[in-house]
Amino acid sequence: MAESKFMNLCDTVGIIATKPEVDENGWDYFLEFSNIQDNSQPLDSQPTPISCKVQIKSTDIINKDQLPIKLSAILRLVKAQMPTFICFMHFDNFNEVQNIFLVHIDKEIISKVLEKVRICEHQQKKINQSTITIQYNKSHKIDTISGLDLKKQIEKFIPNSMSDYINNKNKILKSVGYNDKSIAITMKFPTSITDDDLIDMSMGL
């Protein structure tokens, strides 16, 4: 029901939502926005239309604000060369969606995922058997359950252009991730060293 509702919302605002042929890609829908973004410009001068990938998660649990996601699945969203999102749909024991939360895979989540993947490698754990918890709150909630507000929420994270977004995401991928903070230093001192020498050394003198 959640996937059907999501596709319906996309249809109302002209977003093409395509499902992958294989259901193991980490995403449920590939979205393509309209080629016309600025009616004042000719078609050949239009900016590259927005495209993104979205994973759908649904729940019947009232007041739920986090869900575990398979690590291998979210890694695909992290590595995708485009904007990616997780859409949480709350039914709250009704037949219709009551609330929708759209979480953008941002720098914080990218860093968290890459770090956990590296730790799993060190611990020789399979990432398709590990999960990571994604939290969401009122700031992720779309104002109304409508295609227009869903579209606006996605556009908010791509304020300039697709090329700018992709360049920035690539910079994030290269600069965040696993950081082993444990550092061991071995130092040898002559037996004649004094307390004053140690103090001078600690001050960089």
PDB file of C-alpha atoms in Angstrom:
ATOM      1  CA  MET A   1       0.000   0.000   0.000  1.00  0.00           C
ATOM      2  CA  ALA A   2       2.856   2.370   0.791  1.00  0.00           C
ATOM      3  CA  GLU A   3       4.503   1.890  -2.609  1.00  0.00           C
ATOM      4  CA  SER A   4       1.174   2.272  -4.386  1.00  0.00           C
ATOM      5  CA  LYS A   5       0.457   5.512  -2.491  1.00  0.00           C
ATOM      6  CA  PHE A   6       3.921   6.865  -3.249  1.00  0.00           C
ATOM      7  CA  MET A   7       3.542   6.207  -6.983  1.00  0.00           C
ATOM      8  CA  ASN A   8       0.132   7.881  -6.943  1.00  0.00           C
ATOM      9  CA  LEU A   9       1.594  11.014  -5.299  1.00  0.00           C
ATOM     10  CA  CYS A  10       4.299  11.168  -7.969  1.00  0.00           C
ATOM     11  CA  ASP A  11       1.743  10.777 -10.773  1.00  0.00           C
ATOM     12  CA  THR A  12      -0.251  13.802  -9.565  1.00  0.00           C
ATOM     13  CA  VAL A  13       2.711  16.152 -10.155  1.00  0.00           C
ATOM     14  CA  GLY A  14       4.162  14.589 -13.295  1.00  0.00           C
ATOM     15  CA  ILE A  15       7.077  12.772 -11.634  1.00  0.00           C
ATOM     16  CA  ILE A  16       7.886   9.488 -13.373  1.00  0.00           C
ATOM     17  CA  ALA A  17       8.441   6.794 -10.720  1.00  0.00           C
ATOM     18  CA  THR A  18      10.089   3.596 -11.991  1.00  0.00           C
ATOM     19  CA  LYS A  19      10.624   0.417  -9.980  1.00  0.00           C
ATOM     20  CA  PRO A  20      13.836  -1.606 -10.443  1.00  0.00           C
ATOM     21  CA  GLU A  21      13.578  -4.968 -12.178  1.00  0.00           C
ATOM     22  CA  VAL A  22      15.483  -6.612  -9.322  1.00  0.00           C
ATOM     23  CA  ASP A  23      14.316  -5.856  -5.778  1.00  0.00           C
ATOM     24  CA  GLU A  24      17.818  -5.879  -4.286  1.00  0.00           C
ATOM     25  CA  ASN A  25      19.088  -2.471  -5.325  1.00  0.00           C
ATOM     26  CA  GLY A  26      18.598  -0.588  -2.066  1.00  0.00           C
ATOM     27  CA  TRP A  27      15.926   1.621  -3.608  1.00  0.00           C
ATOM     28  CA  ASP A  28      12.271   1.141  -4.525  1.00  0.00           C
ATOM     29  CA  TYR A  29      11.747   3.965  -7.013  1.00  0.00           C
ATOM     30  CA  PHE A  30      13.847   5.938  -9.472  1.00  0.00           C
ATOM     31  CA  LEU A  31      12.235   9.367  -9.880  1.00  0.00           C
ATOM     32  CA  GLU A  32      12.505  11.589 -12.942  1.00  0.00           C
ATOM     33  CA  PHE A  33      11.183  15.136 -12.781  1.00  0.00           C
ATOM     34  CA  SER A  34       9.772  17.037 -15.757  1.00  0.00           C
ATOM     35  CA  ASN A  35      12.204  18.293 -18.428  1.00  0.00           C
ATOM     36  CA  ILE A  36      10.593  21.735 -18.166  1.00  0.00           C
ATOM     37  CA  GLN A  37      11.670  23.557 -15.011  1.00  0.00           C
ATOM     38  CA  ASP A  38      11.614  27.148 -16.238  1.00  0.00           C
ATOM     39  CA  ASN A  39       8.878  28.103 -18.716  1.00  0.00           C
ATOM     40  CA  SER A  40      10.769  31.273 -19.643  1.00  0.00           C
ATOM     41  CA  GLN A  41      13.636  29.271 -21.192  1.00  0.00           C
ATOM     42  CA  PRO A  42      13.677  27.233 -24.422  1.00  0.00           C
ATOM     43  CA  LEU A  43      13.961  23.458 -24.097  1.00  0.00           C
ATOM     44  CA  ASP A  44      17.645  23.324 -25.098  1.00  0.00           C
ATOM     45  CA  SER A  45      18.516  25.817 -22.330  1.00  0.00           C
ATOM     46  CA  GLN A  46      16.649  24.027 -19.555  1.00  0.00           C
ATOM     47  CA  PRO A  47      18.750  22.827 -16.591  1.00  0.00           C
ATOM     48  CA  THR A  48      19.231  19.078 -16.153  1.00  0.00           C
ATOM     49  CA  PRO A  49      15.994  17.737 -14.671  1.00  0.00           C
ATOM     50  CA  ILE A  50      16.116  16.337 -11.154  1.00  0.00           C
ATOM     51  CA  SER A  51      16.425  12.578 -10.783  1.00  0.00           C
ATOM     52  CA  CYS A  52      16.768  10.674  -7.526  1.00  0.00           C
ATOM     53  CA  LYS A  53      16.330   7.301  -5.836  1.00  0.00           C
ATOM     54  CA  VAL A  54      13.925   6.638  -2.980  1.00  0.00           C
ATOM     55  CA  GLN A  55      13.556   3.699  -0.617  1.00  0.00           C
ATOM     56  CA  ILE A  56      10.084   3.255   0.903  1.00  0.00           C
ATOM     57  CA  LYS A  57       9.555   2.137   4.506  1.00  0.00           C
ATOM     58  CA  SER A  58       6.129   1.743   6.091  1.00  0.00           C
ATOM     59  CA  THR A  59       5.004   1.172   9.660  1.00  0.00           C
ATOM     60  CA  ASP A  60       1.812   0.780  11.662  1.00  0.00           C
ATOM     61  CA  ILE A  61       3.479   1.694  14.939  1.00  0.00           C
ATOM     62  CA  ILE A  62       2.232   5.022  16.280  1.00  0.00           C
ATOM     63  CA  ASN A  63       4.966   7.470  17.354  1.00  0.00           C
ATOM     64  CA  LYS A  64       7.684   5.396  15.684  1.00  0.00           C
ATOM     65  CA  ASP A  65      10.665   7.675  14.918  1.00  0.00           C
ATOM     66  CA  GLN A  66      13.349   5.252  13.762  1.00  0.00           C
ATOM     67  CA  LEU A  67      13.707   2.063  11.746  1.00  0.00           C
ATOM     68  CA  PRO A  68      16.579  -0.338  11.063  1.00  0.00           C
ATOM     69  CA  ILE A  69      17.772  -0.423   7.440  1.00  0.00           C
ATOM     70  CA  LYS A  70      19.899  -3.200   5.974  1.00  0.00           C
ATOM     71  CA  LEU A  71      23.452  -1.855   5.689  1.00  0.00           C
ATOM     72  CA  SER A  72      24.033  -3.244   2.198  1.00  0.00           C
ATOM     73  CA  ALA A  73      20.880  -1.494   0.956  1.00  0.00           C
ATOM     74  CA  ILE A  74      21.631   1.944   2.372  1.00  0.00           C
ATOM     75  CA  LEU A  75      25.234   1.709   1.144  1.00  0.00           C
ATOM     76  CA  ARG A  76      23.850   1.656  -2.406  1.00  0.00           C
ATOM     77  CA  LEU A  77      21.937   4.866  -1.651  1.00  0.00           C
ATOM     78  CA  VAL A  78      25.079   6.426  -0.192  1.00  0.00           C
ATOM     79  CA  LYS A  79      27.182   5.539  -3.243  1.00  0.00           C
ATOM     80  CA  ALA A  80      24.596   6.532  -5.875  1.00  0.00           C
ATOM     81  CA  GLN A  81      25.710   9.482  -8.033  1.00  0.00           C
ATOM     82  CA  MET A  82      22.490  11.405  -7.402  1.00  0.00           C
ATOM     83  CA  PRO A  83      20.234  12.556  -4.552  1.00  0.00           C
ATOM     84  CA  THR A  84      18.832   9.664  -2.494  1.00  0.00           C
ATOM     85  CA  PHE A  85      16.098   9.514   0.119  1.00  0.00           C
ATOM     86  CA  ILE A  86      14.282   7.199   2.506  1.00  0.00           C
ATOM     87  CA  CYS A  87      10.538   7.797   2.672  1.00  0.00           C
ATOM     88  CA  PHE A  88       8.876   6.652   5.902  1.00  0.00           C
ATOM     89  CA  MET A  89       5.101   6.226   5.650  1.00  0.00           C
ATOM     90  CA  HIS A  90       3.013   5.946   8.811  1.00  0.00           C
ATOM     91  CA  PHE A  91      -0.335   4.163   8.561  1.00  0.00           C
ATOM     92  CA  ASP A  92      -0.942   4.147  12.339  1.00  0.00           C
ATOM     93  CA  ASN A  93      -3.458   1.286  12.123  1.00  0.00           C
ATOM     94  CA  PHE A  94      -5.472   2.951   9.330  1.00  0.00           C
ATOM     95  CA  ASN A  95      -5.870   1.887   5.709  1.00  0.00           C
ATOM     96  CA  GLU A  96      -4.593   5.239   4.450  1.00  0.00           C
ATOM     97  CA  VAL A  97      -1.232   6.885   5.073  1.00  0.00           C
ATOM     98  CA  GLN A  98      -1.440   9.281   8.024  1.00  0.00           C
ATOM     99  CA  ASN A  99       2.034  10.890   7.872  1.00  0.00           C
ATOM    100  CA  ILE A 100       4.997  10.913   5.508  1.00  0.00           C
ATOM    101  CA  PHE A 101       8.601  11.627   6.506  1.00  0.00           C
ATOM    102  CA  LEU A 102      11.280  12.138   3.854  1.00  0.00           C
ATOM    103  CA  VAL A 103      14.872  11.670   5.025  1.00  0.00           C
ATOM    104  CA  HIS A 104      17.629  12.936   2.760  1.00  0.00           C
ATOM    105  CA  ILE A 105      20.814  10.831   2.703  1.00  0.00           C
ATOM    106  CA  ASP A 106      23.037  13.724   3.794  1.00  0.00           C
ATOM    107  CA  LYS A 107      26.604  14.126   5.022  1.00  0.00           C
ATOM    108  CA  GLU A 108      25.796  12.915   8.540  1.00  0.00           C
ATOM    109  CA  ILE A 109      24.143   9.700   7.332  1.00  0.00           C
ATOM    110  CA  ILE A 110      26.821   9.106   4.681  1.00  0.00           C
ATOM    111  CA  SER A 111      29.534   9.359   7.334  1.00  0.00           C
ATOM    112  CA  LYS A 112      27.650   7.052   9.708  1.00  0.00           C
ATOM    113  CA  VAL A 113      27.097   4.412   7.013  1.00  0.00           C
ATOM    114  CA  LEU A 114      30.664   4.430   5.659  1.00  0.00           C
ATOM    115  CA  GLU A 115      32.070   4.138   9.175  1.00  0.00           C
ATOM    116  CA  LYS A 116      29.850   1.157  10.019  1.00  0.00           C
ATOM    117  CA  VAL A 117      30.744  -0.566   6.726  1.00  0.00           C
ATOM    118  CA  ARG A 118      34.464  -0.242   7.529  1.00  0.00           C
ATOM    119  CA  ILE A 119      33.918  -1.541  11.066  1.00  0.00           C
ATOM    120  CA  CYS A 120      32.005  -4.540   9.700  1.00  0.00           C
ATOM    121  CA  GLU A 121      34.943  -5.266   7.392  1.00  0.00           C
ATOM    122  CA  HIS A 122      37.376  -5.149  10.323  1.00  0.00           C
ATOM    123  CA  GLN A 123      35.128  -7.452  12.326  1.00  0.00           C
ATOM    124  CA  GLN A 124      34.604  -9.719   9.292  1.00  0.00           C
ATOM    125  CA  LYS A 125      30.833  -9.228   9.386  1.00  0.00           C
ATOM    126  CA  LYS A 126      28.718  -9.337   6.217  1.00  0.00           C
ATOM    127  CA  ILE A 127      27.022  -6.005   5.516  1.00  0.00           C
ATOM    128  CA  ASN A 128      23.923  -7.742   4.113  1.00  0.00           C
ATOM    129  CA  GLN A 129      23.475  -9.273   7.572  1.00  0.00           C
ATOM    130  CA  SER A 130      23.954  -5.977   9.438  1.00  0.00           C
ATOM    131  CA  THR A 131      21.598  -3.050   9.908  1.00  0.00           C
ATOM    132  CA  ILE A 132      21.870   0.612  10.742  1.00  0.00           C
ATOM    133  CA  THR A 133      19.170   2.652  12.482  1.00  0.00           C
ATOM    134  CA  ILE A 134      17.886   5.748  10.692  1.00  0.00           C
ATOM    135  CA  GLN A 135      16.065   8.279  12.834  1.00  0.00           C
ATOM    136  CA  TYR A 136      13.570  10.904  11.701  1.00  0.00           C
ATOM    137  CA  ASN A 137      11.547  13.650  13.346  1.00  0.00           C
ATOM    138  CA  LYS A 138       9.090  16.476  12.687  1.00  0.00           C
ATOM    139  CA  SER A 139      11.609  18.324  10.521  1.00  0.00           C
ATOM    140  CA  HIS A 140      11.409  15.461   7.989  1.00  0.00           C
ATOM    141  CA  LYS A 141       7.601  15.462   7.833  1.00  0.00           C
ATOM    142  CA  ILE A 142       6.036  16.778   4.642  1.00  0.00           C
ATOM    143  CA  ASP A 143       3.340  19.377   5.310  1.00  0.00           C
ATOM    144  CA  THR A 144       0.487  17.531   3.622  1.00  0.00           C
ATOM    145  CA  ILE A 145       0.117  14.116   2.065  1.00  0.00           C
ATOM    146  CA  SER A 146       0.221  15.458  -1.475  1.00  0.00           C
ATOM    147  CA  GLY A 147       2.396  15.080  -4.538  1.00  0.00           C
ATOM    148  CA  LEU A 148       3.058  18.824  -4.542  1.00  0.00           C
ATOM    149  CA  ASP A 149       4.528  18.855  -1.020  1.00  0.00           C
ATOM    150  CA  LEU A 150       6.529  15.689  -1.729  1.00  0.00           C
ATOM    151  CA  LYS A 151       7.955  17.373  -4.826  1.00  0.00           C
ATOM    152  CA  LYS A 152       8.789  20.556  -2.887  1.00  0.00           C
ATOM    153  CA  GLN A 153      10.527  18.560  -0.148  1.00  0.00           C
ATOM    154  CA  ILE A 154      12.762  16.806  -2.690  1.00  0.00           C
ATOM    155  CA  GLU A 155      13.556  20.047  -4.541  1.00  0.00           C
ATOM    156  CA  LYS A 156      14.593  21.672  -1.253  1.00  0.00           C
ATOM    157  CA  PHE A 157      17.716  19.477  -1.170  1.00  0.00           C
ATOM    158  CA  ILE A 158      18.728  20.283  -4.763  1.00  0.00           C
ATOM    159  CA  PRO A 159      18.604  24.108  -4.663  1.00  0.00           C
ATOM    160  CA  ASN A 160      20.970  24.800  -7.571  1.00  0.00           C
ATOM    161  CA  SER A 161      21.525  22.060 -10.128  1.00  0.00           C
ATOM    162  CA  MET A 162      22.035  18.320 -10.392  1.00  0.00           C
ATOM    163  CA  SER A 163      25.693  18.797 -11.377  1.00  0.00           C
ATOM    164  CA  ASP A 164      26.350  20.957  -8.285  1.00  0.00           C
ATOM    165  CA  TYR A 165      24.646  18.382  -6.087  1.00  0.00           C
ATOM    166  CA  ILE A 166      26.656  15.477  -7.524  1.00  0.00           C
ATOM    167  CA  ASN A 167      29.955  17.374  -7.213  1.00  0.00           C
ATOM    168  CA  ASN A 168      29.201  18.175  -3.582  1.00  0.00           C
ATOM    169  CA  LYS A 169      28.196  14.571  -2.813  1.00  0.00           C
ATOM    170  CA  ASN A 170      31.440  13.271  -4.335  1.00  0.00           C
ATOM    171  CA  LYS A 171      33.401  15.661  -2.098  1.00  0.00           C
ATOM    172  CA  ILE A 172      31.520  14.354   0.936  1.00  0.00           C
ATOM    173  CA  LEU A 173      32.207  10.727  -0.022  1.00  0.00           C
ATOM    174  CA  LYS A 174      35.936  11.473  -0.232  1.00  0.00           C
ATOM    175  CA  SER A 175      36.123  13.369   3.057  1.00  0.00           C
ATOM    176  CA  VAL A 176      34.040  11.377   5.558  1.00  0.00           C
ATOM    177  CA  GLY A 177      33.850   7.826   6.826  1.00  0.00           C
ATOM    178  CA  TYR A 178      35.930   5.622   9.040  1.00  0.00           C
ATOM    179  CA  ASN A 179      38.433   7.258  11.365  1.00  0.00           C
ATOM    180  CA  ASP A 180      40.452   5.110  13.746  1.00  0.00           C
ATOM    181  CA  LYS A 181      41.041   7.486  16.652  1.00  0.00           C
ATOM    182  CA  SER A 182      43.375   5.144  18.552  1.00  0.00           C
ATOM    183  CA  ILE A 183      46.973   6.237  17.938  1.00  0.00           C
ATOM    184  CA  ALA A 184      50.018   4.712  19.643  1.00  0.00           C
ATOM    185  CA  ILE A 185      53.268   6.683  19.940  1.00  0.00           C
ATOM    186  CA  THR A 186      56.541   5.214  21.162  1.00  0.00           C
ATOM    187  CA  MET A 187      59.164   7.630  22.509  1.00  0.00           C
ATOM    188  CA  LYS A 188      62.690   6.987  23.832  1.00  0.00           C
ATOM    189  CA  PHE A 189      64.357   9.380  26.276  1.00  0.00           C
ATOM    190  CA  PRO A 190      67.950   9.542  27.450  1.00  0.00           C
ATOM    191  CA  THR A 191      68.445   8.547  31.091  1.00  0.00           C
ATOM    192  CA  SER A 192      69.761  12.044  31.851  1.00  0.00           C
ATOM    193  CA  ILE A 193      66.416  13.748  31.034  1.00  0.00           C
ATOM    194  CA  THR A 194      65.047  16.046  33.769  1.00  0.00           C
ATOM    195  CA  ASP A 195      61.572  17.164  34.767  1.00  0.00           C
ATOM    196  CA  ASP A 196      62.280  20.582  33.221  1.00  0.00           C
ATOM    197  CA  ASP A 197      63.186  18.856  29.919  1.00  0.00           C
ATOM    198  CA  LEU A 198      59.842  17.057  29.904  1.00  0.00           C
ATOM    199  CA  ILE A 199      57.962  20.288  30.594  1.00  0.00           C
ATOM    200  CA  ASP A 200      59.832  22.091  27.797  1.00  0.00           C
ATOM    201  CA  MET A 201      59.112  19.185  25.441  1.00  0.00           C
ATOM    202  CA  SER A 202      55.363  19.174  26.241  1.00  0.00           C
ATOM    203  CA  MET A 203      55.274  22.897  25.434  1.00  0.00           C
ATOM    204  CA  GLY A 204      57.017  22.325  22.103  1.00  0.00           C
ATOM    205  CA  LEU A 205      60.165  24.200  23.116  1.00  0.00           C
TER     206      LEU A 205
END
